PDB file of C-alpha atoms in Angstrom:
ATOM      1  CA  MET A   1      20.377  -3.099   4.732  1.00  0.00           C
ATOM      2  CA  SER A   2      17.450  -2.035   2.569  1.00  0.00           C
ATOM      3  CA  LEU A   3      14.504  -0.552   4.459  1.00  0.00           C
ATOM      4  CA  LEU A   4      12.171  -2.731   2.403  1.00  0.00           C
ATOM      5  CA  LEU A   5      13.986  -6.018   3.032  1.00  0.00           C
ATOM      6  CA  GLU A   6      14.114  -5.574   6.812  1.00  0.00           C
ATOM      7  CA  HIS A   7      10.473  -6.609   7.028  1.00  0.00           C
ATOM      8  CA  GLU A   8       9.682  -8.591   3.905  1.00  0.00           C
ATOM      9  CA  PHE A   9       6.194  -9.944   3.388  1.00  0.00           C
ATOM     10  CA  HIS A  10       5.738 -13.681   3.827  1.00  0.00           C
ATOM     11  CA  PRO A  11       5.043 -16.047   0.912  1.00  0.00           C
ATOM     12  CA  LEU A  12       1.394 -17.009   0.540  1.00  0.00           C
ATOM     13  CA  PRO A  13       0.143 -20.591   0.814  1.00  0.00           C
ATOM     14  CA  ASP A  14      -1.339 -22.352  -2.215  1.00  0.00           C
ATOM     15  CA  ASP A  15      -4.850 -21.087  -1.409  1.00  0.00           C
ATOM     16  CA  ARG A  16      -3.518 -17.480  -1.361  1.00  0.00           C
ATOM     17  CA  SER A  17      -5.026 -16.830   2.076  1.00  0.00           C
ATOM     18  CA  VAL A  18      -3.404 -13.935   3.921  1.00  0.00           C
ATOM     19  CA  ASP A  19      -2.548 -14.660   7.553  1.00  0.00           C
ATOM     20  CA  THR A  20      -3.758 -11.639   9.531  1.00  0.00           C
ATOM     21  CA  GLU A  21      -1.046 -11.662  12.183  1.00  0.00           C
ATOM     22  CA  LEU A  22       1.803 -11.985   9.662  1.00  0.00           C
ATOM     23  CA  PHE A  23       0.227  -9.354   7.423  1.00  0.00           C
ATOM     24  CA  LEU A  24      -0.113  -6.850  10.258  1.00  0.00           C
ATOM     25  CA  GLU A  25       3.456  -7.536  11.349  1.00  0.00           C
ATOM     26  CA  SER A  26       4.834  -6.758   7.880  1.00  0.00           C
ATOM     27  CA  VAL A  27       2.527  -3.907   6.944  1.00  0.00           C
ATOM     28  CA  SER A  28       3.099  -2.066  10.235  1.00  0.00           C
ATOM     29  CA  HIS A  29       6.579  -1.110   9.039  1.00  0.00           C
ATOM     30  CA  LEU A  30       5.437   0.334   5.699  1.00  0.00           C
ATOM     31  CA  PRO A  31       4.432   3.837   6.852  1.00  0.00           C
ATOM     32  CA  SER A  32       8.150   4.674   7.215  1.00  0.00           C
ATOM     33  CA  PHE A  33       8.379   4.179   3.437  1.00  0.00           C
ATOM     34  CA  PHE A  34       6.728   7.577   3.024  1.00  0.00           C
ATOM     35  CA  ASP A  35       9.473   9.230   5.081  1.00  0.00           C
ATOM     36  CA  CYS A  36      11.810   8.271   2.221  1.00  0.00           C
ATOM     37  CA  LEU A  37       9.765  10.502  -0.072  1.00  0.00           C
ATOM     38  CA  GLY A  38      11.057  13.456   1.915  1.00  0.00           C
ATOM     39  CA  SER A  39       8.272  15.992   1.911  1.00  0.00           C
ATOM     40  CA  ALA A  40       5.870  16.272   4.826  1.00  0.00           C
ATOM     41  CA  VAL A  41       2.976  16.404   2.357  1.00  0.00           C
ATOM     42  CA  PHE A  42       3.328  12.634   1.878  1.00  0.00           C
ATOM     43  CA  SER A  43       2.264  12.349   5.515  1.00  0.00           C
ATOM     44  CA  ILE A  44      -1.327  12.374   4.203  1.00  0.00           C
ATOM     45  CA  ILE A  45      -0.919   8.876   2.777  1.00  0.00           C
ATOM     46  CA  LYS A  46       1.243   7.763   5.703  1.00  0.00           C
ATOM     47  CA  SER A  47      -1.377   8.843   8.228  1.00  0.00           C
ATOM     48  CA  ASP A  48      -4.170   7.130   6.284  1.00  0.00           C
ATOM     49  CA  ILE A  49      -2.238   3.860   6.121  1.00  0.00           C
ATOM     50  CA  ASN A  50      -1.361   4.015   9.816  1.00  0.00           C
ATOM     51  CA  GLY A  51      -4.960   4.633  10.793  1.00  0.00           C
ATOM     52  CA  ASN A  52      -6.302   1.765   8.729  1.00  0.00           C
ATOM     53  CA  ILE A  53      -3.678  -0.644  10.063  1.00  0.00           C
ATOM     54  CA  MET A  54      -4.727   0.215  13.616  1.00  0.00           C
ATOM     55  CA  LYS A  55      -8.415  -0.348  12.797  1.00  0.00           C
ATOM     56  CA  ILE A  56      -7.714  -3.789  11.351  1.00  0.00           C
ATOM     57  CA  LYS A  57      -5.479  -4.667  14.291  1.00  0.00           C
ATOM     58  CA  GLY A  58      -8.180  -3.568  16.705  1.00  0.00           C
ATOM     59  CA  VAL A  59     -10.683  -5.961  15.138  1.00  0.00           C
ATOM     60  CA  TYR A  60      -8.162  -8.817  14.929  1.00  0.00           C
ATOM     61  CA  MET A  61      -7.184  -8.536  18.597  1.00  0.00           C
ATOM     62  CA  LYS A  62     -10.811  -9.033  19.684  1.00  0.00           C
ATOM     63  CA  ASP A  63     -10.739 -12.625  18.424  1.00  0.00           C
ATOM     64  CA  PRO A  64      -7.475 -13.760  16.756  1.00  0.00           C
ATOM     65  CA  THR A  65      -8.841 -17.249  16.101  1.00  0.00           C
ATOM     66  CA  ARG A  66     -11.979 -16.061  14.339  1.00  0.00           C
ATOM     67  CA  TYR A  67     -10.044 -13.468  12.366  1.00  0.00           C
ATOM     68  CA  ALA A  68      -7.014 -15.641  11.556  1.00  0.00           C
ATOM     69  CA  THR A  69      -6.986 -14.592   7.891  1.00  0.00           C
ATOM     70  CA  LEU A  70      -8.061 -11.412   6.151  1.00  0.00           C
ATOM     71  CA  GLN A  71     -10.764 -13.292   4.264  1.00  0.00           C
ATOM     72  CA  ARG A  72     -12.206 -14.569   7.542  1.00  0.00           C
ATOM     73  CA  ILE A  73     -12.428 -10.981   8.766  1.00  0.00           C
ATOM     74  CA  LEU A  74     -14.444  -9.945   5.725  1.00  0.00           C
ATOM     75  CA  GLU A  75     -16.705 -12.983   5.918  1.00  0.00           C
ATOM     76  CA  ALA A  76     -17.291 -12.533   9.662  1.00  0.00           C
ATOM     77  CA  GLU A  77     -18.084  -8.832   9.302  1.00  0.00           C
ATOM     78  CA  ARG A  78     -20.464  -9.582   6.417  1.00  0.00           C
ATOM     79  CA  GLU A  79     -22.297 -11.962   8.750  1.00  0.00           C
ATOM     80  CA  ASP A  80     -22.228  -9.569  11.730  1.00  0.00           C
ATOM     81  CA  HIS A  81     -23.136  -6.282  10.030  1.00  0.00           C
ATOM     82  CA  GLY A  82     -25.632  -7.291   7.361  1.00  0.00           C
ATOM     83  CA  SER A  83     -26.637  -4.423   5.074  1.00  0.00           C
ATOM     84  CA  GLU A  84     -24.006  -2.081   6.556  1.00  0.00           C
ATOM     85  CA  TRP A  85     -21.263  -4.283   5.124  1.00  0.00           C
ATOM     86  CA  PRO A  86     -18.827  -3.683   3.417  1.00  0.00           C
ATOM     87  CA  LYS A  87     -18.739  -0.014   4.456  1.00  0.00           C
ATOM     88  CA  VAL A  88     -17.899  -0.888   8.026  1.00  0.00           C
ATOM     89  CA  GLY A  89     -15.137  -2.056  10.376  1.00  0.00           C
ATOM     90  CA  ALA A  90     -11.963  -3.748   9.244  1.00  0.00           C
ATOM     91  CA  THR A  91     -13.505  -4.450   5.831  1.00  0.00           C
ATOM     92  CA  LEU A  92     -13.621  -0.732   5.076  1.00  0.00           C
ATOM     93  CA  ALA A  93     -10.198  -0.105   6.639  1.00  0.00           C
ATOM     94  CA  LEU A  94      -8.591  -2.851   4.557  1.00  0.00           C
ATOM     95  CA  MET A  95     -10.319  -1.579   1.424  1.00  0.00           C
ATOM     96  CA  TRP A  96      -8.556   1.770   1.802  1.00  0.00           C
ATOM     97  CA  LEU A  97      -5.327   0.222   3.064  1.00  0.00           C
ATOM     98  CA  LYS A  98      -4.980  -1.981   0.002  1.00  0.00           C
ATOM     99  CA  ARG A  99      -5.179   1.127  -2.194  1.00  0.00           C
ATOM    100  CA  GLY A 100      -2.259   2.666  -0.319  1.00  0.00           C
ATOM    101  CA  LEU A 101      -0.385  -0.614  -0.688  1.00  0.00           C
ATOM    102  CA  ARG A 102      -1.128  -0.628  -4.413  1.00  0.00           C
ATOM    103  CA  PHE A 103       0.302   2.903  -4.617  1.00  0.00           C
ATOM    104  CA  ILE A 104       3.593   1.617  -3.164  1.00  0.00           C
ATOM    105  CA  GLN A 105       3.508  -1.436  -5.427  1.00  0.00           C
ATOM    106  CA  ILE A 106       3.065   0.558  -8.637  1.00  0.00           C
ATOM    107  CA  LEU A 107       5.635   3.172  -7.626  1.00  0.00           C
ATOM    108  CA  LEU A 108       8.302   0.580  -6.850  1.00  0.00           C
ATOM    109  CA  LYS A 109       7.559  -1.509  -9.935  1.00  0.00           C
ATOM    110  CA  SER A 110       7.751   1.588 -12.117  1.00  0.00           C
ATOM    111  CA  LEU A 111      11.186   2.345 -10.678  1.00  0.00           C
ATOM    112  CA  ALA A 112      12.337  -1.269 -11.046  1.00  0.00           C
ATOM    113  CA  ASP A 113      11.115  -1.326 -14.658  1.00  0.00           C
ATOM    114  CA  GLY A 114      13.343   1.675 -15.408  1.00  0.00           C
ATOM    115  CA  GLU A 115      10.554   4.128 -16.200  1.00  0.00           C
ATOM    116  CA  ARG A 116      11.771   7.710 -15.944  1.00  0.00           C
ATOM    117  CA  ASP A 117      11.300  11.179 -17.392  1.00  0.00           C
ATOM    118  CA  ALA A 118      13.707  11.445 -20.308  1.00  0.00           C
ATOM    119  CA  GLY A 119      14.075  15.170 -19.706  1.00  0.00           C
ATOM    120  CA  ASN A 120      14.592  14.820 -15.948  1.00  0.00           C
ATOM    121  CA  PRO A 121      15.996  11.313 -15.344  1.00  0.00           C
ATOM    122  CA  ASN A 122      16.862  12.024 -11.693  1.00  0.00           C
ATOM    123  CA  LEU A 123      13.273  12.863 -10.757  1.00  0.00           C
ATOM    124  CA  ILE A 124      10.623  10.316  -9.746  1.00  0.00           C
ATOM    125  CA  GLN A 125       7.591  12.459 -10.535  1.00  0.00           C
ATOM    126  CA  VAL A 126       6.671  10.199 -13.444  1.00  0.00           C
ATOM    127  CA  ASN A 127       6.730   7.153 -11.148  1.00  0.00           C
ATOM    128  CA  VAL A 128       4.771   8.803  -8.328  1.00  0.00           C
ATOM    129  CA  THR A 129       2.231  10.190 -10.810  1.00  0.00           C
ATOM    130  CA  LYS A 130       1.670   6.765 -12.361  1.00  0.00           C
ATOM    131  CA  ALA A 131       1.179   5.227  -8.915  1.00  0.00           C
ATOM    132  CA  TYR A 132      -1.294   7.901  -7.833  1.00  0.00           C
ATOM    133  CA  GLU A 133      -3.322   7.835 -11.041  1.00  0.00           C
ATOM    134  CA  GLN A 134      -3.636   4.040 -11.084  1.00  0.00           C
ATOM    135  CA  ALA A 135      -4.100   3.359  -7.368  1.00  0.00           C
ATOM    136  CA  LEU A 136      -5.774   6.356  -5.737  1.00  0.00           C
ATOM    137  CA  LYS A 137      -6.997   9.108  -8.054  1.00  0.00           C
ATOM    138  CA  LYS A 138     -10.393   7.580  -8.969  1.00  0.00           C
ATOM    139  CA  TYR A 139     -11.322   7.465  -5.273  1.00  0.00           C
ATOM    140  CA  HIS A 140     -10.548  11.134  -4.649  1.00  0.00           C
ATOM    141  CA  GLY A 141     -12.803  14.084  -5.275  1.00  0.00           C
ATOM    142  CA  TRP A 142     -11.634  17.341  -6.850  1.00  0.00           C
ATOM    143  CA  PHE A 143     -10.317  18.886  -3.625  1.00  0.00           C
ATOM    144  CA  VAL A 144      -8.245  15.871  -2.583  1.00  0.00           C
ATOM    145  CA  GLN A 145      -6.910  15.540  -6.121  1.00  0.00           C
ATOM    146  CA  LYS A 146      -5.697  19.146  -5.912  1.00  0.00           C
ATOM    147  CA  ILE A 147      -3.829  18.315  -2.686  1.00  0.00           C
ATOM    148  CA  PHE A 148      -2.164  15.326  -4.303  1.00  0.00           C
ATOM    149  CA  HIS A 149      -1.242  17.365  -7.343  1.00  0.00           C
ATOM    150  CA  THR A 150       0.900  19.412  -4.946  1.00  0.00           C
ATOM    151  CA  VAL A 151       2.247  16.204  -3.403  1.00  0.00           C
ATOM    152  CA  LEU A 152       3.438  14.953  -6.784  1.00  0.00           C
ATOM    153  CA  TYR A 153       5.582  18.039  -7.316  1.00  0.00           C
ATOM    154  CA  ALA A 154       7.160  17.495  -3.897  1.00  0.00           C
ATOM    155  CA  ALA A 155       8.586  14.116  -4.920  1.00  0.00           C
ATOM    156  CA  PRO A 156      12.336  13.850  -4.178  1.00  0.00           C
ATOM    157  CA  TYR A 157      15.222  13.270  -6.529  1.00  0.00           C
ATOM    158  CA  ARG A 158      15.561   9.642  -7.593  1.00  0.00           C
ATOM    159  CA  SER A 159      19.051   9.380  -6.106  1.00  0.00           C
ATOM    160  CA  ASN A 160      17.885  10.765  -2.748  1.00  0.00           C
ATOM    161  CA  PHE A 161      14.908   8.418  -2.649  1.00  0.00           C
ATOM    162  CA  LEU A 162      17.018   5.347  -3.375  1.00  0.00           C
ATOM    163  CA  LYS A 163      19.542   6.407  -0.737  1.00  0.00           C
ATOM    164  CA  ALA A 164      16.739   6.792   1.802  1.00  0.00           C
ATOM    165  CA  LEU A 165      15.473   3.300   0.940  1.00  0.00           C
ATOM    166  CA  SER A 166      19.015   2.088   1.641  1.00  0.00           C
ATOM    167  CA  LYS A 167      18.874   3.794   5.061  1.00  0.00           C
ATOM    168  CA  GLY A 168      21.425   6.410   4.073  1.00  0.00           C
ATOM    169  CA  ASP A 169      24.034   3.986   2.767  1.00  0.00           C
ATOM    170  CA  ASP A 170      25.742   4.690  -0.533  1.00  0.00           C
ATOM    171  CA  VAL A 171      24.488   1.690  -2.474  1.00  0.00           C
ATOM    172  CA  LYS A 172      24.777   1.331  -6.243  1.00  0.00           C
ATOM    173  CA  GLU A 173      21.542   1.822  -8.140  1.00  0.00           C
ATOM    174  CA  GLU A 174      21.710  -1.724  -9.511  1.00  0.00           C
ATOM    175  CA  ALA A 175      21.751  -3.095  -5.961  1.00  0.00           C
ATOM    176  CA  CYS A 176      18.823  -0.866  -4.975  1.00  0.00           C
ATOM    177  CA  MET A 177      16.786  -2.098  -7.932  1.00  0.00           C
ATOM    178  CA  ALA A 178      17.605  -5.715  -7.046  1.00  0.00           C
ATOM    179  CA  ASN A 179      16.369  -5.104  -3.487  1.00  0.00           C
ATOM    180  CA  ILE A 180      13.164  -3.527  -4.777  1.00  0.00           C
ATOM    181  CA  GLN A 181      12.533  -6.443  -7.138  1.00  0.00           C
ATOM    182  CA  GLN A 182      13.122  -8.943  -4.327  1.00  0.00           C
ATOM    183  CA  PHE A 183      10.723  -7.086  -2.026  1.00  0.00           C
ATOM    184  CA  LEU A 184       8.042  -6.928  -4.709  1.00  0.00           C
ATOM    185  CA  VAL A 185       7.789 -10.721  -5.105  1.00  0.00           C
ATOM    186  CA  ASN A 186       5.864 -11.506  -1.905  1.00  0.00           C
ATOM    187  CA  TYR A 187       4.533  -7.976  -1.506  1.00  0.00           C
ATOM    188  CA  SER A 188       2.832  -7.950  -4.922  1.00  0.00           C
ATOM    189  CA  ALA A 189       1.462 -11.455  -4.391  1.00  0.00           C
ATOM    190  CA  THR A 190      -0.123 -10.297  -1.121  1.00  0.00           C
ATOM    191  CA  VAL A 191      -1.602  -7.079  -2.515  1.00  0.00           C
ATOM    192  CA  ASP A 192      -2.958  -8.878  -5.586  1.00  0.00           C
ATOM    193  CA  ALA A 193      -4.528 -11.571  -3.373  1.00  0.00           C
ATOM    194  CA  ILE A 194      -6.304  -8.930  -1.292  1.00  0.00           C
ATOM    195  CA  TYR A 195      -7.662  -7.222  -4.418  1.00  0.00           C
ATOM    196  CA  ASP A 196      -8.891 -10.570  -5.766  1.00  0.00           C
ATOM    197  CA  MET A 197     -10.516 -11.312  -2.399  1.00  0.00           C
ATOM    198  CA  TYR A 198     -12.502  -8.053  -2.529  1.00  0.00           C
ATOM    199  CA  THR A 199     -13.629  -8.879  -6.052  1.00  0.00           C
ATOM    200  CA  SER A 200     -14.701 -12.439  -5.198  1.00  0.00           C
ATOM    201  CA  LEU A 201     -16.624 -11.292  -2.110  1.00  0.00           C
ATOM    202  CA  ASN A 202     -18.136  -8.292  -3.931  1.00  0.00           C
ATOM    203  CA  ALA A 203     -16.736  -6.034  -1.214  1.00  0.00           C
ATOM    204  CA  GLU A 204     -15.311  -3.245  -3.351  1.00  0.00           C
ATOM    205  CA  LEU A 205     -16.794   0.260  -3.122  1.00  0.00           C
ATOM    206  CA  ASP A 206     -16.106   3.115  -5.539  1.00  0.00           C
ATOM    207  CA  TYR A 207     -17.201   6.182  -3.581  1.00  0.00           C
ATOM    208  CA  THR A 208     -14.879   9.214  -3.480  1.00  0.00           C
ATOM    209  CA  VAL A 209     -13.552  11.262  -0.581  1.00  0.00           C
TER     210      VAL A 209
END
């Protein structure tokens, strides 16, 4: 069984609202994805994602009815926090979480699309680099970028990564790619909906860390 397909994301309704409880249920299993990347240096992203999930869950559990969807959380916090919003609460946590989710999305899509280094086809550095540059780099200052430059060189062999995604089973690459593509359907729809929500509510911030 593929690690990704054990906890697939749910399809979105026609209005593209993201149910908070279902989202938290699915996303809570994603930090283990970074264990498949092998090196402990990827724990930086894993820890960040874990922390932001817990912050969102903490807000949701205070009033599950009021915070039934992610958009309701943002709208409620905008009402509650005034000028401090959106740099506050679950709104801020989800803003950073979605960037980590986009990193996973771009990395997996790059693999599924067959992008690879012609000189080193069994490495995934090109895929990890693309994901970092498009999803995270612009939000990182010089020091954090230097840390992630080291992280990129710690990326595992492609074959080892795919085997880890298959939970150690010897699965053909074609089957692994099919699993990734299946996972990406609802996952990408969810991540894209969250990004669009931040745009429509003018909740995006571009500061660096």
